[in-house]
Tab-separated table of C-alpha atoms in Angstrom:
chain	number	residue	atom	x	y	z
A	831	MET	CA	0.000	0.000	0.000
A	832	ALA	CA	2.808	2.415	0.866
A	833	ARG	CA	4.323	1.988	-2.604
A	834	LEU	CA	1.165	2.567	-4.658
A	835	PRO	CA	1.272	6.386	-4.231
A	836	LEU	CA	4.889	6.290	-5.467
A	837	TYR	CA	3.813	4.461	-8.612
A	838	LEU	CA	0.923	6.875	-9.085
A	839	ARG	CA	3.198	9.900	-8.787
A	840	ALA	CA	5.612	8.431	-11.337
A	841	LEU	CA	2.758	7.586	-13.712
A	842	THR	CA	1.307	11.085	-13.375
A	843	GLY	CA	4.655	12.567	-14.339
A	844	LEU	CA	4.826	10.284	-17.378
A	845	ALA	CA	1.272	11.194	-18.425
A	846	GLU	CA	2.058	14.896	-18.153
A	847	ARG	CA	4.969	14.338	-20.556
A	848	GLY	CA	2.673	12.575	-23.018
A	849	VAL	CA	4.101	9.069	-22.455
A	850	ALA	CA	1.527	6.405	-23.396
A	851	THR	CA	3.280	3.211	-22.272
A	852	VAL	CA	6.076	2.434	-19.839
A	853	SER	CA	8.148	-0.653	-19.092
A	854	SER	CA	8.346	-2.111	-15.602
A	855	GLU	CA	12.040	-1.193	-15.444
A	856	GLU	CA	11.372	2.459	-16.315
A	857	LEU	CA	8.460	2.762	-13.916
A	858	ALA	CA	10.391	1.039	-11.125
A	859	ALA	CA	13.335	3.399	-11.588
A	860	SER	CA	11.016	6.423	-11.435
A	861	ALA	CA	9.399	5.100	-8.239
A	862	GLY	CA	12.677	4.061	-6.594
A	863	VAL	CA	11.967	0.314	-6.307
A	864	ASN	CA	13.223	-2.754	-8.153
A	865	SER	CA	11.248	-3.970	-11.163
A	866	ALA	CA	10.480	-7.421	-9.700
A	867	LYS	CA	8.825	-5.845	-6.663
A	868	LEU	CA	6.851	-3.472	-8.881
A	869	ARG	CA	5.561	-6.288	-11.099
A	870	LYS	CA	4.515	-8.270	-8.028
A	871	ASP	CA	2.726	-5.256	-6.517
A	872	LEU	CA	0.846	-4.516	-9.728
A	873	SER	CA	-0.131	-8.161	-10.191
A	874	TYR	CA	-2.298	-7.818	-7.069
A	875	LEU	CA	-4.288	-5.182	-8.961
A	876	GLY	CA	-4.808	-7.574	-11.855
A	877	SER	CA	-2.470	-5.538	-14.053
A	878	TYR	CA	0.279	-7.594	-15.635
A	879	GLY	CA	1.209	-5.358	-18.540
A	880	THR	CA	1.908	-6.528	-22.071
A	881	ARG	CA	5.123	-8.361	-22.934
A	882	GLY	CA	7.327	-6.204	-25.147
A	883	VAL	CA	5.076	-3.158	-24.628
A	884	GLY	CA	4.816	-2.583	-20.896
A	885	TYR	CA	1.984	-0.856	-19.057
A	886	GLU	CA	-0.543	1.601	-20.445
A	887	VAL	CA	0.103	4.738	-18.384
A	888	ASP	CA	-3.448	6.138	-18.242
A	889	PHE	CA	-5.070	2.764	-17.564
A	890	LEU	CA	-2.635	1.939	-14.765
A	891	ARG	CA	-3.123	5.405	-13.245
A	892	HIS	CA	-6.848	4.733	-13.095
A	893	GLN	CA	-6.366	1.283	-11.555
A	894	ILE	CA	-4.093	2.578	-8.805
A	895	SER	CA	-6.269	5.635	-8.153
A	896	ARG	CA	-9.303	3.391	-7.762
A	897	GLU	CA	-7.431	1.000	-5.464
A	898	ILE	CA	-6.319	3.725	-3.046
A	899	GLY	CA	-9.627	5.572	-3.135
A	900	LEU	CA	-8.726	8.589	-5.230
A	901	THR	CA	-11.568	8.228	-7.716
A	902	GLN	CA	-13.879	9.847	-5.186
A	903	ASP	CA	-13.802	13.157	-3.339
A	904	TRP	CA	-12.440	13.174	0.231
A	905	SER	CA	-13.248	16.215	2.358
A	906	VAL	CA	-10.521	17.324	4.754
A	907	VAL	CA	-10.381	19.610	7.780
A	908	ILE	CA	-7.091	21.187	8.838
A	909	VAL	CA	-6.942	22.009	12.541
A	910	GLY	CA	-4.277	24.530	13.495
A	911	ILE	CA	-3.696	27.380	11.047
A	912	GLY	CA	-0.227	28.488	12.015
A	913	ASN	CA	2.665	28.520	9.549
A	914	LEU	CA	2.353	24.812	8.769
A	915	GLY	CA	-1.427	24.928	8.557
A	916	HIS	CA	-1.197	27.863	6.138
A	917	ALA	CA	1.255	25.949	3.967
A	918	LEU	CA	-0.929	22.849	3.905
A	919	ALA	CA	-4.057	24.844	3.109
A	920	ASN	CA	-2.319	26.563	0.181
A	921	TYR	CA	-0.807	23.398	-1.269
A	922	GLY	CA	-2.304	22.915	-4.728
A	923	GLY	CA	-1.556	19.207	-5.033
A	924	PHE	CA	-4.372	17.971	-2.804
A	925	ALA	CA	-7.302	18.741	-5.102
A	926	SER	CA	-5.778	16.991	-8.107
A	927	ARG	CA	-5.411	13.843	-6.017
A	928	GLY	CA	-8.984	13.717	-4.737
A	929	PHE	CA	-8.585	15.620	-1.451
A	930	ARG	CA	-10.723	18.720	-0.969
A	931	ILE	CA	-9.826	21.061	1.877
A	932	ALA	CA	-13.317	21.736	3.185
A	933	ALA	CA	-12.598	23.567	6.454
A	934	LEU	CA	-9.849	25.365	8.344
A	935	VAL	CA	-10.081	25.521	12.135
A	936	ASP	CA	-8.020	27.301	14.782
A	937	ALA	CA	-8.388	27.859	18.532
A	938	ASP	CA	-7.160	31.473	18.364
A	939	PRO	CA	-10.189	33.826	18.284
A	940	LYS	CA	-8.065	36.374	16.411
A	941	ARG	CA	-7.765	33.989	13.461
A	942	ALA	CA	-11.503	33.391	13.163
A	943	GLY	CA	-12.741	35.022	9.988
A	944	GLU	CA	-9.292	35.219	8.419
A	945	GLU	CA	-9.248	34.029	4.807
A	946	VAL	CA	-6.680	31.397	3.862
A	947	ALA	CA	-6.591	29.680	0.461
A	948	GLY	CA	-10.093	30.915	-0.293
A	949	LEU	CA	-11.595	29.556	2.933
A	950	GLN	CA	-12.622	31.393	6.079
A	951	VAL	CA	-10.902	30.150	9.220
A	952	ARG	CA	-13.457	28.931	11.749
A	953	HIS	CA	-13.063	28.846	15.527
A	954	ALA	CA	-12.307	25.514	17.180
A	955	ASP	CA	-15.662	25.627	18.985
A	956	GLU	CA	-17.289	24.894	15.607
A	957	LEU	CA	-15.228	21.781	14.870
A	958	GLU	CA	-17.856	19.136	15.581
A	959	ASP	CA	-20.583	21.003	13.692
A	960	LEU	CA	-18.315	21.487	10.679
A	961	ILE	CA	-17.456	17.782	10.600
A	962	GLN	CA	-21.134	16.901	10.427
A	963	GLN	CA	-22.193	19.656	8.040
A	964	LEU	CA	-19.331	19.159	5.576
A	965	ARG	CA	-19.148	15.385	5.971
A	966	ILE	CA	-15.456	15.496	6.787
A	967	SER	CA	-13.595	12.276	5.999
A	968	ILE	CA	-10.048	13.122	7.093
A	969	GLY	CA	-8.659	15.316	9.845
A	970	VAL	CA	-5.233	16.958	9.601
A	971	VAL	CA	-3.709	18.044	12.917
A	972	ALA	CA	-1.219	20.915	12.631
A	973	THR	CA	-1.497	22.238	16.182
A	974	PRO	CA	1.164	22.719	18.861
A	975	ALA	CA	2.065	19.470	20.637
A	976	ARG	CA	0.091	20.286	23.786
A	977	ALA	CA	-3.197	20.466	21.874
A	978	ALA	CA	-2.768	17.453	19.597
A	979	GLN	CA	-4.337	14.770	21.792
A	980	THR	CA	-7.388	16.872	22.591
A	981	VAL	CA	-7.910	17.675	18.919
A	982	CYS	CA	-7.593	14.008	17.950
A	983	ASP	CA	-10.080	13.033	20.656
A	984	ARG	CA	-12.583	15.588	19.352
A	985	LEU	CA	-12.122	14.490	15.745
A	986	VAL	CA	-12.710	10.849	16.647
A	987	ALA	CA	-15.698	11.644	18.875
A	988	ALA	CA	-17.256	13.568	15.970
A	989	GLY	CA	-16.910	10.576	13.662
A	990	VAL	CA	-13.596	11.123	11.852
A	991	THR	CA	-11.771	7.807	11.425
A	992	SER	CA	-8.690	8.936	9.459
A	993	ILE	CA	-6.193	11.402	10.940
A	994	LEU	CA	-2.890	12.795	9.685
A	995	ASN	CA	-0.886	14.210	12.590
A	996	PHE	CA	1.802	16.835	11.952
A	997	ALA	CA	2.029	17.879	15.598
A	998	PRO	CA	5.303	16.920	17.348
A	999	ALA	CA	3.512	14.696	19.837
A	1000	ILE	CA	2.578	11.062	20.316
A	1001	VAL	CA	-1.204	10.737	20.277
A	1002	GLN	CA	-3.455	7.759	20.942
A	1003	VAL	CA	-6.639	6.835	19.091
A	1004	ARG	CA	-9.109	4.008	19.560
A	1005	ASP	CA	-9.236	0.866	17.440
A	1006	GLY	CA	-10.765	1.445	14.035
A	1007	VAL	CA	-9.181	4.876	13.570
A	1008	ASP	CA	-6.306	5.167	11.101
A	1009	LEU	CA	-3.563	7.494	12.327
A	1010	ARG	CA	-0.534	8.567	10.323
A	1011	LYS	CA	2.213	10.753	11.775
A	1012	VAL	CA	4.542	13.167	9.996
A	1013	ASP	CA	7.276	14.518	12.283
A	1014	LEU	CA	9.530	16.825	10.292
A	1015	SER	CA	11.969	17.477	13.152
A	1016	THR	CA	12.496	13.753	13.775
A	1017	GLU	CA	13.147	13.133	10.082
A	1018	LEU	CA	15.716	15.950	10.054
A	1019	GLN	CA	17.399	14.516	13.153
A	1020	ILE	CA	17.646	11.109	11.494
A	1021	LEU	CA	19.198	12.707	8.409
A	1022	ALA	CA	21.647	14.593	10.632
A	1023	TYR	CA	22.636	11.311	12.283
A	1024	HIS	CA	23.339	9.661	8.924
A	1025	GLU	CA	25.150	12.762	7.664
A	1026	GLN	CA	27.392	12.713	10.718
A	1027	ARG	CA	28.183	9.054	10.180
A	1028	LYS	CA	29.061	9.730	6.529
A	1029	ASN	CA	31.409	12.508	7.619
A	1030	GLY	CA	33.082	10.211	10.129
A	1031	ALA	CA	32.328	12.435	13.113
A	1032	ALA	CA	32.434	10.818	16.533
A	1033	LEU	CA	29.196	10.501	18.470
A	1034	ALA	CA	29.592	11.892	21.966
A	1035	LEU	CA	26.511	10.217	23.452
A	1036	THR	CA	25.716	8.508	26.685
A	1037	ALA	CA	24.623	4.866	26.528
A	1038	GLU	CA	21.026	5.924	27.190
A	1039	GLN	CA	21.120	8.559	24.435
A	1040	ALA	CA	22.640	6.075	21.989
A	1041	ALA	CA	19.870	3.549	22.727
A	1042	GLU	CA	17.175	6.185	22.220
A	1043	LEU	CA	18.737	7.356	18.969
A	1044	ALA	CA	19.084	3.792	17.642
A	1045	GLU	CA	15.426	3.147	18.434
A	1046	ALA	CA	14.376	6.307	16.585
A	1047	VAL	CA	16.506	5.526	13.517
A	1048	ASN	CA	15.231	1.969	13.324
A	1049	GLY	CA	11.625	3.144	13.415
């Protein structure tokens, strides 16, 4: 499942360049996987390609889009309209992939009424009503860490079962709710660790710090 969006992105790029067919080797290279793994993944979709021709780009795009649910419209609420929330709201790539930003919510009364990306920011007190009125499918949490758990709890209580968390905090959700976490600072720290190793710098860490870092790097 995690690789299908990579294939879709590569196929979209090919389609935009007017490419009609693509070999498994070319598509695998564009997606950053080996061709055997790609062929196995696509076989689960019932798409085996044509020997000597490869895969039809538009047809395979449709198959993958259908499989991951992008042939329908998903309404999204972004909670927390700080710098990150602004950036997410203004990102133009969501709509073309089936995600419609339906509401922007912030706890700061001063932000209520502010227009961002063509939408009026609503106060956090309206969150539950907005979820029901706009039939929100996915919640995006871009709040400070201290507010993340409360926001997730409110989203789940209002019926949202898919959450993308950008807040630098570990949050818990009940069974049946899909939670994905994006922690930019952690990813940068992991890159810094690998960069330091490449440069041959010594790690001046305690045993406890080394164990914590190893756990983070290993996922």
